[in-house]
Each structure stands twice: as C-alpha cells, then as structure tokens.
Amino acid sequence: MPSHTWDPERYLTYAGERGRPFVELLARVGASDPRTVVDLGCGPGTLTRLLVERWPGADVRGLDSSEAMIATARGGAAADRIAFSVADVSDWRPEGSVDVLVSNAALQWVEGHLDLLPRLLGALAPGGWLAFQVPGNVAEPSHELRRELAAEPPYAEATRDVAVPSSHDPATYLRVLHDLGASVDAWETTYLHVLDATVDPDPVFTWVSATGARPTLEALAGSVRDDFEHELKWRLRAAYPASAGRVVLPFRRVFVVARAAGAMPTGA
C-alpha cells in the first residue's frame, strides 16, 4: 500500500458521489445473515455504517492503512457498533473466516493486486462473498494530465516513484476469480458526476487531489508544489470546461462480486 497520507476532510468533499458505487456494489451481495463482515480499505468509515444497517446482527469491522482515516472513522456515526483498526490491504489476514468481505476503491493502490485475489477469496467462509469496486478511469484526462505534468521538469525527479492507481477490466477479474472456483458477477459503470463550479472553480482538481493525484502532490514541496497545482488546475479546467456553472466529470468504475464455493455456515 502507498506510503503517502490521506486527508479525510478533503476526501469527504464529494462524499455523496464517492458513496454511490459502494451502495450499488452492496446491492449485488446476496448474503442474508452473515456473522462477520469486513470493510477492507474503509477510509473515514462513512460507508462502513451501511454494512451495519444492512446486517445489524453481524460483527462488522473496518480496516484501513491510514491512521488519519481510522481516527475519523472511530469518531463517526455507528462507530460504537464497528471495530475500526489500522491494517494494510496488501498483507492483511483475518483471524478467522469472513462471510462478507467488501473493498471499495482500495485495491487499485495495491501493485499487482490480481495476485492478492486468491488470498482474499481464501479468507472467506464456504459460500462467503467478496465484493470490490475499483476506479477504471486511469486513461481519462483527470489522470493523464497529472501524469504528463509530473513527467516535466522541475517535477519529474520528485514524482518519479510516487504511487499511482491501476486497475483491470471486468473480464480480467472475472477470469481470475472464476479460475479460483468462485461464481462471479462483474460489470462496469460510467458515472457522470455533475460538480458545482460556482462553489469551487476547480472541482475536478479538488476531486483528484484527494485521491489519484494526492501522492504526486505530497511528493512536491513549497513553491514547486504551488506551481504544479496552478498548472494542473489550468489544464483540468481546459479538459473539463464549466457550462452554466457546472462541470461534468465522467468516471468509469469496475465492479466485482464473487461467491466462494460451498454452503454458508449455519447462522450465516
């Protein structure tokens, strides 16, 4: 997982838009009465509480590698019903089997995360569910412009080894998990997020600065970072022009719901 830090407050700027894929992912999980539910990469925990609402009798746990995110999660709603802790997705192993394992917009930060899928699937109880969603928009201007600018002087040296998100198409995830013996439902959706440019003249920059561009920004300092931000804002405004005070941000996401072989244990 990345070594950079996360800003929960900035991440929550577009909480409603970021939360919609989680809700739609969860709707395809057919577990009726799971005993253990884990949110792997839970961020500030605002969506983890939906797991408690969906399965009030479950032992719900939220895990994230960011101490700042976990601190925010522990102070949020329903925190008394959720066990939040710091853990790295890339080497996490549960103490016991899990009935529902959810990961929302986290696996894209794990390099070679296809290799992680056998272990995640193996963490499930018989008949358990693995559900995850990753951004599939890395070829969009919101990412390409950051990459191009970061490769230019005077930024290139500082940003050469920063973490960048990556993902695969639905068919790749389906094939890997199907070959592991799971039944798989995989699909993609492109959301058209309508952002208010009258409140924030650089809404796309605000969006990416909390997620995909954050490692790059954190690698820069002082006036160099200021110059980078100024130039990236200008390029993003050109790529995503405002119309009638609104900016449309297309955002492709990839969804996967896999069910392990076997029957769910009694009471799950």
PDB file of C-alpha atoms in Angstrom:
ATOM      1  CA  MET A   1       0.000   0.000   0.000  1.00  0.00           C
ATOM      2  CA  PRO A   2       1.155   3.604  -0.548  1.00  0.00           C
ATOM      3  CA  SER A   3       3.303   5.422   1.977  1.00  0.00           C
ATOM      4  CA  HIS A   4       1.605   8.779   1.428  1.00  0.00           C
ATOM      5  CA  THR A   5      -1.022  10.133   3.806  1.00  0.00           C
ATOM      6  CA  TRP A   6      -4.715  10.779   3.307  1.00  0.00           C
ATOM      7  CA  ASP A   7      -6.846  13.786   4.228  1.00  0.00           C
ATOM      8  CA  PRO A   8     -10.285  12.587   5.426  1.00  0.00           C
ATOM      9  CA  GLU A   9     -11.796  16.071   5.243  1.00  0.00           C
ATOM     10  CA  ARG A  10     -10.791  16.626   1.627  1.00  0.00           C
ATOM     11  CA  TYR A  11     -11.791  13.072   0.710  1.00  0.00           C
ATOM     12  CA  LEU A  12     -15.287  13.729   2.069  1.00  0.00           C
ATOM     13  CA  THR A  13     -15.750  16.832  -0.109  1.00  0.00           C
ATOM     14  CA  TYR A  14     -17.640  14.709  -2.634  1.00  0.00           C
ATOM     15  CA  ALA A  15     -18.812  12.041  -0.215  1.00  0.00           C
ATOM     16  CA  GLY A  16     -22.184  11.578  -1.907  1.00  0.00           C
ATOM     17  CA  GLU A  17     -20.693  10.979  -5.338  1.00  0.00           C
ATOM     18  CA  ARG A  18     -17.987   8.684  -3.976  1.00  0.00           C
ATOM     19  CA  GLY A  19     -20.530   6.709  -1.957  1.00  0.00           C
ATOM     20  CA  ARG A  20     -22.894   5.784  -4.775  1.00  0.00           C
ATOM     21  CA  PRO A  21     -20.714   2.968  -6.208  1.00  0.00           C
ATOM     22  CA  PHE A  22     -20.474   1.387  -2.737  1.00  0.00           C
ATOM     23  CA  VAL A  23     -24.262   1.288  -2.438  1.00  0.00           C
ATOM     24  CA  GLU A  24     -24.637  -0.250  -5.885  1.00  0.00           C
ATOM     25  CA  LEU A  25     -21.907  -2.797  -5.173  1.00  0.00           C
ATOM     26  CA  LEU A  26     -23.554  -3.798  -1.904  1.00  0.00           C
ATOM     27  CA  ALA A  27     -26.908  -4.298  -3.636  1.00  0.00           C
ATOM     28  CA  ARG A  28     -25.454  -7.260  -5.562  1.00  0.00           C
ATOM     29  CA  VAL A  29     -24.247  -9.110  -2.458  1.00  0.00           C
ATOM     30  CA  GLY A  30     -26.792 -11.792  -1.602  1.00  0.00           C
ATOM     31  CA  ALA A  31     -25.727 -12.664   1.953  1.00  0.00           C
ATOM     32  CA  SER A  32     -28.744 -12.798   4.252  1.00  0.00           C
ATOM     33  CA  ASP A  33     -27.386 -13.172   7.785  1.00  0.00           C
ATOM     34  CA  PRO A  34     -23.580 -13.103   7.825  1.00  0.00           C
ATOM     35  CA  ARG A  35     -21.705 -13.392  11.096  1.00  0.00           C
ATOM     36  CA  THR A  36     -18.544 -11.491  10.102  1.00  0.00           C
ATOM     37  CA  VAL A  37     -18.398  -8.571   7.655  1.00  0.00           C
ATOM     38  CA  VAL A  38     -15.162  -6.740   6.834  1.00  0.00           C
ATOM     39  CA  ASP A  39     -14.724  -3.428   5.006  1.00  0.00           C
ATOM     40  CA  LEU A  40     -11.171  -3.579   3.677  1.00  0.00           C
ATOM     41  CA  GLY A  41      -9.916  -0.062   2.956  1.00  0.00           C
ATOM     42  CA  CYS A  42     -12.778   1.596   4.820  1.00  0.00           C
ATOM     43  CA  GLY A  43     -11.447   5.168   4.637  1.00  0.00           C
ATOM     44  CA  PRO A  44     -13.279   7.536   7.006  1.00  0.00           C
ATOM     45  CA  GLY A  45     -15.908   4.891   7.767  1.00  0.00           C
ATOM     46  CA  THR A  46     -18.895   6.805   6.451  1.00  0.00           C
ATOM     47  CA  LEU A  47     -19.866   3.906   4.198  1.00  0.00           C
ATOM     48  CA  THR A  48     -18.990   1.145   6.658  1.00  0.00           C
ATOM     49  CA  ARG A  49     -22.028   2.079   8.713  1.00  0.00           C
ATOM     50  CA  LEU A  50     -24.170   0.930   5.773  1.00  0.00           C
ATOM     51  CA  LEU A  51     -22.913  -2.579   6.464  1.00  0.00           C
ATOM     52  CA  VAL A  52     -24.324  -2.351   9.999  1.00  0.00           C
ATOM     53  CA  GLU A  53     -27.647  -1.170   8.635  1.00  0.00           C
ATOM     54  CA  ARG A  54     -27.739  -3.981   6.088  1.00  0.00           C
ATOM     55  CA  TRP A  55     -26.667  -6.704   8.545  1.00  0.00           C
ATOM     56  CA  PRO A  56     -27.408  -5.479  12.093  1.00  0.00           C
ATOM     57  CA  GLY A  57     -26.559  -8.843  13.659  1.00  0.00           C
ATOM     58  CA  ALA A  58     -23.097  -9.087  12.110  1.00  0.00           C
ATOM     59  CA  ASP A  59     -19.701  -8.431  13.617  1.00  0.00           C
ATOM     60  CA  VAL A  60     -18.635  -5.537  11.357  1.00  0.00           C
ATOM     61  CA  ARG A  61     -15.002  -4.478  11.083  1.00  0.00           C
ATOM     62  CA  GLY A  62     -13.439  -1.592   9.189  1.00  0.00           C
ATOM     63  CA  LEU A  63      -9.768  -1.667   8.213  1.00  0.00           C
ATOM     64  CA  ASP A  64      -7.593   0.979   6.572  1.00  0.00           C
ATOM     65  CA  SER A  65      -3.861   1.649   6.281  1.00  0.00           C
ATOM     66  CA  SER A  66      -4.336   5.349   7.069  1.00  0.00           C
ATOM     67  CA  GLU A  67      -4.253   6.255  10.757  1.00  0.00           C
ATOM     68  CA  ALA A  68      -5.953   9.570   9.936  1.00  0.00           C
ATOM     69  CA  MET A  69      -8.827   7.789   8.205  1.00  0.00           C
ATOM     70  CA  ILE A  70      -9.270   5.345  11.087  1.00  0.00           C
ATOM     71  CA  ALA A  71      -9.226   8.182  13.619  1.00  0.00           C
ATOM     72  CA  THR A  72     -12.025   9.891  11.688  1.00  0.00           C
ATOM     73  CA  ALA A  73     -13.944   6.613  11.404  1.00  0.00           C
ATOM     74  CA  ARG A  74     -13.772   5.999  15.154  1.00  0.00           C
ATOM     75  CA  GLY A  75     -15.391   9.367  15.767  1.00  0.00           C
ATOM     76  CA  GLY A  76     -18.180   8.892  13.259  1.00  0.00           C
ATOM     77  CA  ALA A  77     -21.746   7.616  13.374  1.00  0.00           C
ATOM     78  CA  ALA A  78     -22.258   3.965  14.373  1.00  0.00           C
ATOM     79  CA  ALA A  79     -18.605   3.731  15.456  1.00  0.00           C
ATOM     80  CA  ASP A  80     -19.722   2.014  18.671  1.00  0.00           C
ATOM     81  CA  ARG A  81     -21.054  -0.853  16.528  1.00  0.00           C
ATOM     82  CA  ILE A  82     -17.998  -1.207  14.292  1.00  0.00           C
ATOM     83  CA  ALA A  83     -14.471  -2.312  15.191  1.00  0.00           C
ATOM     84  CA  PHE A  84     -12.121   0.008  13.289  1.00  0.00           C
ATOM     85  CA  SER A  85      -8.407  -0.714  13.115  1.00  0.00           C
ATOM     86  CA  VAL A  86      -5.305   0.120  11.076  1.00  0.00           C
ATOM     87  CA  ALA A  87      -4.305  -2.625   8.638  1.00  0.00           C
ATOM     88  CA  ASP A  88      -2.648  -2.820   5.237  1.00  0.00           C
ATOM     89  CA  VAL A  89      -4.721  -4.392   2.469  1.00  0.00           C
ATOM     90  CA  SER A  90      -1.632  -5.875   0.857  1.00  0.00           C
ATOM     91  CA  ASP A  91      -0.735  -8.136   3.796  1.00  0.00           C
ATOM     92  CA  TRP A  92      -3.965  -8.366   5.813  1.00  0.00           C
ATOM     93  CA  ARG A  93      -5.081 -11.775   7.022  1.00  0.00           C
ATOM     94  CA  PRO A  94      -8.211 -12.316   9.123  1.00  0.00           C
ATOM     95  CA  GLU A  95      -8.140 -14.089  12.466  1.00  0.00           C
ATOM     96  CA  GLY A  96     -10.984 -16.323  11.289  1.00  0.00           C
ATOM     97  CA  SER A  97     -13.079 -16.795   8.182  1.00  0.00           C
ATOM     98  CA  VAL A  98     -15.138 -13.908   6.823  1.00  0.00           C
ATOM     99  CA  ASP A  99     -18.668 -14.181   5.476  1.00  0.00           C
ATOM    100  CA  VAL A 100     -18.682 -10.883   3.553  1.00  0.00           C
ATOM    101  CA  LEU A 101     -15.510  -9.071   2.503  1.00  0.00           C
ATOM    102  CA  VAL A 102     -16.029  -5.667   0.882  1.00  0.00           C
ATOM    103  CA  SER A 103     -13.389  -3.367  -0.580  1.00  0.00           C
ATOM    104  CA  ASN A 104     -14.407  -0.034  -2.051  1.00  0.00           C
ATOM    105  CA  ALA A 105     -11.843   1.899  -4.138  1.00  0.00           C
ATOM    106  CA  ALA A 106      -8.803   0.466  -2.346  1.00  0.00           C
ATOM    107  CA  LEU A 107      -7.323  -2.389  -4.385  1.00  0.00           C
ATOM    108  CA  GLN A 108      -6.200  -0.011  -7.150  1.00  0.00           C
ATOM    109  CA  TRP A 109      -3.444   1.156  -4.781  1.00  0.00           C
ATOM    110  CA  VAL A 110      -2.020  -2.354  -4.367  1.00  0.00           C
ATOM    111  CA  GLU A 111       0.542  -3.039  -7.070  1.00  0.00           C
ATOM    112  CA  GLY A 112      -0.195  -6.373  -8.736  1.00  0.00           C
ATOM    113  CA  HIS A 113      -3.449  -6.763  -6.828  1.00  0.00           C
ATOM    114  CA  LEU A 114      -4.575  -9.619  -9.068  1.00  0.00           C
ATOM    115  CA  ASP A 115      -2.091 -11.696  -7.073  1.00  0.00           C
ATOM    116  CA  LEU A 116      -3.960 -10.688  -3.921  1.00  0.00           C
ATOM    117  CA  LEU A 117      -7.285 -12.166  -5.034  1.00  0.00           C
ATOM    118  CA  PRO A 118      -6.517 -15.817  -4.138  1.00  0.00           C
ATOM    119  CA  ARG A 119      -5.781 -14.790  -0.540  1.00  0.00           C
ATOM    120  CA  LEU A 120      -8.874 -12.594  -0.285  1.00  0.00           C
ATOM    121  CA  LEU A 121     -11.070 -15.336  -1.671  1.00  0.00           C
ATOM    122  CA  GLY A 122      -9.366 -17.809   0.662  1.00  0.00           C
ATOM    123  CA  ALA A 123     -10.287 -15.639   3.647  1.00  0.00           C
ATOM    124  CA  LEU A 124     -13.967 -16.364   3.045  1.00  0.00           C
ATOM    125  CA  ALA A 125     -16.085 -18.946   4.772  1.00  0.00           C
ATOM    126  CA  PRO A 126     -17.670 -21.522   2.438  1.00  0.00           C
ATOM    127  CA  GLY A 127     -20.255 -19.673   0.372  1.00  0.00           C
ATOM    128  CA  GLY A 128     -18.891 -16.313   1.519  1.00  0.00           C
ATOM    129  CA  TRP A 129     -18.915 -13.155  -0.583  1.00  0.00           C
ATOM    130  CA  LEU A 130     -16.097 -10.977  -1.907  1.00  0.00           C
ATOM    131  CA  ALA A 131     -17.247  -7.653  -3.355  1.00  0.00           C
ATOM    132  CA  PHE A 132     -14.978  -4.880  -4.573  1.00  0.00           C
ATOM    133  CA  GLN A 133     -15.023  -1.798  -6.732  1.00  0.00           C
ATOM    134  CA  VAL A 134     -12.062  -0.020  -8.315  1.00  0.00           C
ATOM    135  CA  PRO A 135     -11.837   3.094 -10.476  1.00  0.00           C
ATOM    136  CA  GLY A 136     -11.437   2.293 -14.154  1.00  0.00           C
ATOM    137  CA  ASN A 137     -10.741   5.838 -15.315  1.00  0.00           C
ATOM    138  CA  VAL A 138      -6.933   5.889 -15.344  1.00  0.00           C
ATOM    139  CA  ALA A 139      -6.887   6.758 -19.073  1.00  0.00           C
ATOM    140  CA  GLU A 140      -9.093   9.827 -18.570  1.00  0.00           C
ATOM    141  CA  PRO A 141      -7.716  13.412 -18.668  1.00  0.00           C
ATOM    142  CA  SER A 142      -8.042  13.640 -14.880  1.00  0.00           C
ATOM    143  CA  HIS A 143      -5.189  11.106 -14.678  1.00  0.00           C
ATOM    144  CA  GLU A 144      -3.377  11.630 -17.961  1.00  0.00           C
ATOM    145  CA  LEU A 145      -2.844  15.352 -17.357  1.00  0.00           C
ATOM    146  CA  ARG A 146      -1.344  14.674 -13.945  1.00  0.00           C
ATOM    147  CA  ARG A 147       0.995  12.059 -15.435  1.00  0.00           C
ATOM    148  CA  GLU A 148       2.086  14.337 -18.261  1.00  0.00           C
ATOM    149  CA  LEU A 149       2.742  17.297 -15.991  1.00  0.00           C
ATOM    150  CA  ALA A 150       4.539  15.197 -13.380  1.00  0.00           C
ATOM    151  CA  ALA A 151       6.934  13.971 -16.087  1.00  0.00           C
ATOM    152  CA  GLU A 152       8.014  17.517 -16.912  1.00  0.00           C
ATOM    153  CA  PRO A 153      10.812  19.462 -15.213  1.00  0.00           C
ATOM    154  CA  PRO A 154      11.080  20.533 -12.438  1.00  0.00           C
ATOM    155  CA  TYR A 155       8.628  17.891 -11.156  1.00  0.00           C
ATOM    156  CA  ALA A 156       9.878  14.676 -12.736  1.00  0.00           C
ATOM    157  CA  GLU A 157      12.645  13.813 -10.297  1.00  0.00           C
ATOM    158  CA  ALA A 158      10.471  14.188  -7.189  1.00  0.00           C
ATOM    159  CA  THR A 159       7.483  12.339  -8.618  1.00  0.00           C
ATOM    160  CA  ARG A 160       9.235   9.508 -10.455  1.00  0.00           C
ATOM    161  CA  ASP A 161       8.418   6.800  -7.903  1.00  0.00           C
ATOM    162  CA  VAL A 162       5.099   8.019  -6.485  1.00  0.00           C
ATOM    163  CA  ALA A 163       2.214   5.599  -6.113  1.00  0.00           C
ATOM    164  CA  VAL A 164      -0.318   5.613  -8.931  1.00  0.00           C
ATOM    165  CA  PRO A 165      -3.637   3.759  -9.057  1.00  0.00           C
ATOM    166  CA  SER A 166      -4.185   0.967 -11.565  1.00  0.00           C
ATOM    167  CA  SER A 167      -6.963  -1.487 -12.316  1.00  0.00           C
ATOM    168  CA  HIS A 168      -8.149  -4.080 -14.829  1.00  0.00           C
ATOM    169  CA  ASP A 169     -11.259  -4.558 -16.907  1.00  0.00           C
ATOM    170  CA  PRO A 170     -14.182  -6.605 -15.554  1.00  0.00           C
ATOM    171  CA  ALA A 171     -13.379  -9.597 -17.775  1.00  0.00           C
ATOM    172  CA  THR A 172      -9.917  -9.951 -16.250  1.00  0.00           C
ATOM    173  CA  TYR A 173     -11.234 -10.024 -12.695  1.00  0.00           C
ATOM    174  CA  LEU A 174     -13.968 -12.449 -13.720  1.00  0.00           C
ATOM    175  CA  ARG A 175     -11.460 -14.824 -15.308  1.00  0.00           C
ATOM    176  CA  VAL A 176      -9.080 -14.823 -12.343  1.00  0.00           C
ATOM    177  CA  LEU A 177     -11.778 -15.404  -9.755  1.00  0.00           C
ATOM    178  CA  HIS A 178     -13.640 -17.923 -11.891  1.00  0.00           C
ATOM    179  CA  ASP A 179     -10.417 -19.911 -12.266  1.00  0.00           C
ATOM    180  CA  LEU A 180     -10.200 -19.921  -8.462  1.00  0.00           C
ATOM    181  CA  GLY A 181     -13.568 -21.673  -8.294  1.00  0.00           C
ATOM    182  CA  ALA A 182     -15.805 -18.717  -7.435  1.00  0.00           C
ATOM    183  CA  SER A 183     -19.046 -17.742  -9.099  1.00  0.00           C
ATOM    184  CA  VAL A 184     -18.570 -14.201 -10.373  1.00  0.00           C
ATOM    185  CA  ASP A 185     -20.641 -11.197 -11.365  1.00  0.00           C
ATOM    186  CA  ALA A 186     -18.504  -8.432 -12.917  1.00  0.00           C
ATOM    187  CA  TRP A 187     -19.550  -5.239 -14.657  1.00  0.00           C
ATOM    188  CA  GLU A 188     -18.632  -1.605 -15.224  1.00  0.00           C
ATOM    189  CA  THR A 189     -20.482   1.697 -14.957  1.00  0.00           C
ATOM    190  CA  THR A 190     -19.517   5.187 -16.089  1.00  0.00           C
ATOM    191  CA  TYR A 191     -20.957   7.833 -13.793  1.00  0.00           C
ATOM    192  CA  LEU A 192     -21.436  11.412 -14.932  1.00  0.00           C
ATOM    193  CA  HIS A 193     -20.758  13.458 -11.828  1.00  0.00           C
ATOM    194  CA  VAL A 194     -22.138  16.989 -12.059  1.00  0.00           C
ATOM    195  CA  LEU A 195     -19.909  19.271  -9.981  1.00  0.00           C
ATOM    196  CA  ASP A 196     -20.790  22.824  -8.905  1.00  0.00           C
ATOM    197  CA  ALA A 197     -18.235  25.232 -10.347  1.00  0.00           C
ATOM    198  CA  THR A 198     -19.895  28.240  -8.719  1.00  0.00           C
ATOM    199  CA  VAL A 199     -18.818  26.989  -5.306  1.00  0.00           C
ATOM    200  CA  ASP A 200     -15.444  25.602  -6.385  1.00  0.00           C
ATOM    201  CA  PRO A 201     -13.906  26.912  -9.633  1.00  0.00           C
ATOM    202  CA  ASP A 202     -11.626  23.860  -9.771  1.00  0.00           C
ATOM    203  CA  PRO A 203     -13.884  20.960  -8.752  1.00  0.00           C
ATOM    204  CA  VAL A 204     -12.026  18.286 -10.737  1.00  0.00           C
ATOM    205  CA  PHE A 205      -8.748  19.282  -9.100  1.00  0.00           C
ATOM    206  CA  THR A 206     -10.426  19.126  -5.686  1.00  0.00           C
ATOM    207  CA  TRP A 207     -11.678  15.643  -6.542  1.00  0.00           C
ATOM    208  CA  VAL A 208      -8.362  14.224  -7.765  1.00  0.00           C
ATOM    209  CA  SER A 209      -6.258  15.968  -5.125  1.00  0.00           C
ATOM    210  CA  ALA A 210      -7.977  13.823  -2.503  1.00  0.00           C
ATOM    211  CA  THR A 211      -7.356  10.561  -4.357  1.00  0.00           C
ATOM    212  CA  GLY A 212      -5.355   9.778  -7.504  1.00  0.00           C
ATOM    213  CA  ALA A 213      -3.221  12.939  -7.530  1.00  0.00           C
ATOM    214  CA  ARG A 214      -2.504  13.034  -3.803  1.00  0.00           C
ATOM    215  CA  PRO A 215       0.748  11.006  -3.840  1.00  0.00           C
ATOM    216  CA  THR A 216       2.113  13.268  -6.579  1.00  0.00           C
ATOM    217  CA  LEU A 217       1.182  16.418  -4.683  1.00  0.00           C
ATOM    218  CA  GLU A 218       2.710  15.116  -1.469  1.00  0.00           C
ATOM    219  CA  ALA A 219       5.991  14.403  -3.257  1.00  0.00           C
ATOM    220  CA  LEU A 220       6.348  18.101  -4.075  1.00  0.00           C
ATOM    221  CA  ALA A 221       7.033  20.946  -1.675  1.00  0.00           C
ATOM    222  CA  GLY A 222       6.898  24.707  -1.376  1.00  0.00           C
ATOM    223  CA  SER A 223       6.722  26.836  -4.498  1.00  0.00           C
ATOM    224  CA  VAL A 224       7.277  23.795  -6.729  1.00  0.00           C
ATOM    225  CA  ARG A 225       4.051  22.257  -5.447  1.00  0.00           C
ATOM    226  CA  ASP A 226       2.260  25.600  -5.788  1.00  0.00           C
ATOM    227  CA  ASP A 227       3.370  25.852  -9.415  1.00  0.00           C
ATOM    228  CA  PHE A 228       2.317  22.261 -10.098  1.00  0.00           C
ATOM    229  CA  GLU A 229      -1.129  22.808  -8.597  1.00  0.00           C
ATOM    230  CA  HIS A 230      -1.609  26.038 -10.549  1.00  0.00           C
ATOM    231  CA  GLU A 231      -0.699  24.388 -13.848  1.00  0.00           C
ATOM    232  CA  LEU A 232      -2.732  21.232 -13.190  1.00  0.00           C
ATOM    233  CA  LYS A 233      -5.795  23.305 -12.304  1.00  0.00           C
ATOM    234  CA  TRP A 234      -5.427  25.219 -15.568  1.00  0.00           C
ATOM    235  CA  ARG A 235      -5.128  22.030 -17.635  1.00  0.00           C
ATOM    236  CA  LEU A 236      -8.068  20.384 -15.874  1.00  0.00           C
ATOM    237  CA  ARG A 237     -10.260  23.445 -16.413  1.00  0.00           C
ATOM    238  CA  ALA A 238      -9.480  23.214 -20.136  1.00  0.00           C
ATOM    239  CA  ALA A 239     -10.244  19.483 -20.235  1.00  0.00           C
ATOM    240  CA  TYR A 240     -13.418  19.798 -18.148  1.00  0.00           C
ATOM    241  CA  PRO A 241     -14.904  23.197 -19.019  1.00  0.00           C
ATOM    242  CA  ALA A 242     -17.709  24.615 -16.934  1.00  0.00           C
ATOM    243  CA  SER A 243     -21.095  25.203 -18.547  1.00  0.00           C
ATOM    244  CA  ALA A 244     -23.828  27.121 -16.763  1.00  0.00           C
ATOM    245  CA  GLY A 245     -21.839  26.807 -13.553  1.00  0.00           C
ATOM    246  CA  ARG A 246     -21.497  23.032 -13.807  1.00  0.00           C
ATOM    247  CA  VAL A 247     -18.646  20.685 -14.640  1.00  0.00           C
ATOM    248  CA  VAL A 248     -19.341  17.130 -15.780  1.00  0.00           C
ATOM    249  CA  LEU A 249     -16.788  14.550 -14.641  1.00  0.00           C
ATOM    250  CA  PRO A 250     -17.181  11.137 -16.339  1.00  0.00           C
ATOM    251  CA  PHE A 251     -15.941   8.416 -14.008  1.00  0.00           C
ATOM    252  CA  ARG A 252     -15.732   4.753 -15.041  1.00  0.00           C
ATOM    253  CA  ARG A 253     -15.770   2.183 -12.233  1.00  0.00           C
ATOM    254  CA  VAL A 254     -15.316  -1.591 -12.299  1.00  0.00           C
ATOM    255  CA  PHE A 255     -17.371  -3.821 -10.009  1.00  0.00           C
ATOM    256  CA  VAL A 256     -16.864  -7.434  -8.976  1.00  0.00           C
ATOM    257  CA  VAL A 257     -18.951  -9.672  -6.736  1.00  0.00           C
ATOM    258  CA  ALA A 258     -17.629 -13.204  -6.246  1.00  0.00           C
ATOM    259  CA  ARG A 259     -19.025 -16.020  -4.137  1.00  0.00           C
ATOM    260  CA  ALA A 260     -16.804 -18.746  -2.758  1.00  0.00           C
ATOM    261  CA  ALA A 261     -17.718 -22.350  -3.381  1.00  0.00           C
ATOM    262  CA  GLY A 262     -19.588 -24.288  -0.690  1.00  0.00           C
ATOM    263  CA  ALA A 263     -22.542 -23.581   1.535  1.00  0.00           C
ATOM    264  CA  MET A 264     -22.679 -20.755   4.041  1.00  0.00           C
ATOM    265  CA  PRO A 265     -22.195 -21.996   7.631  1.00  0.00           C
ATOM    266  CA  THR A 266     -25.230 -22.342   9.850  1.00  0.00           C
ATOM    267  CA  GLY A 267     -26.385 -18.930  11.050  1.00  0.00           C
ATOM    268  CA  ALA A 268     -24.542 -17.046   8.288  1.00  0.00           C
TER     269      ALA A 268
END
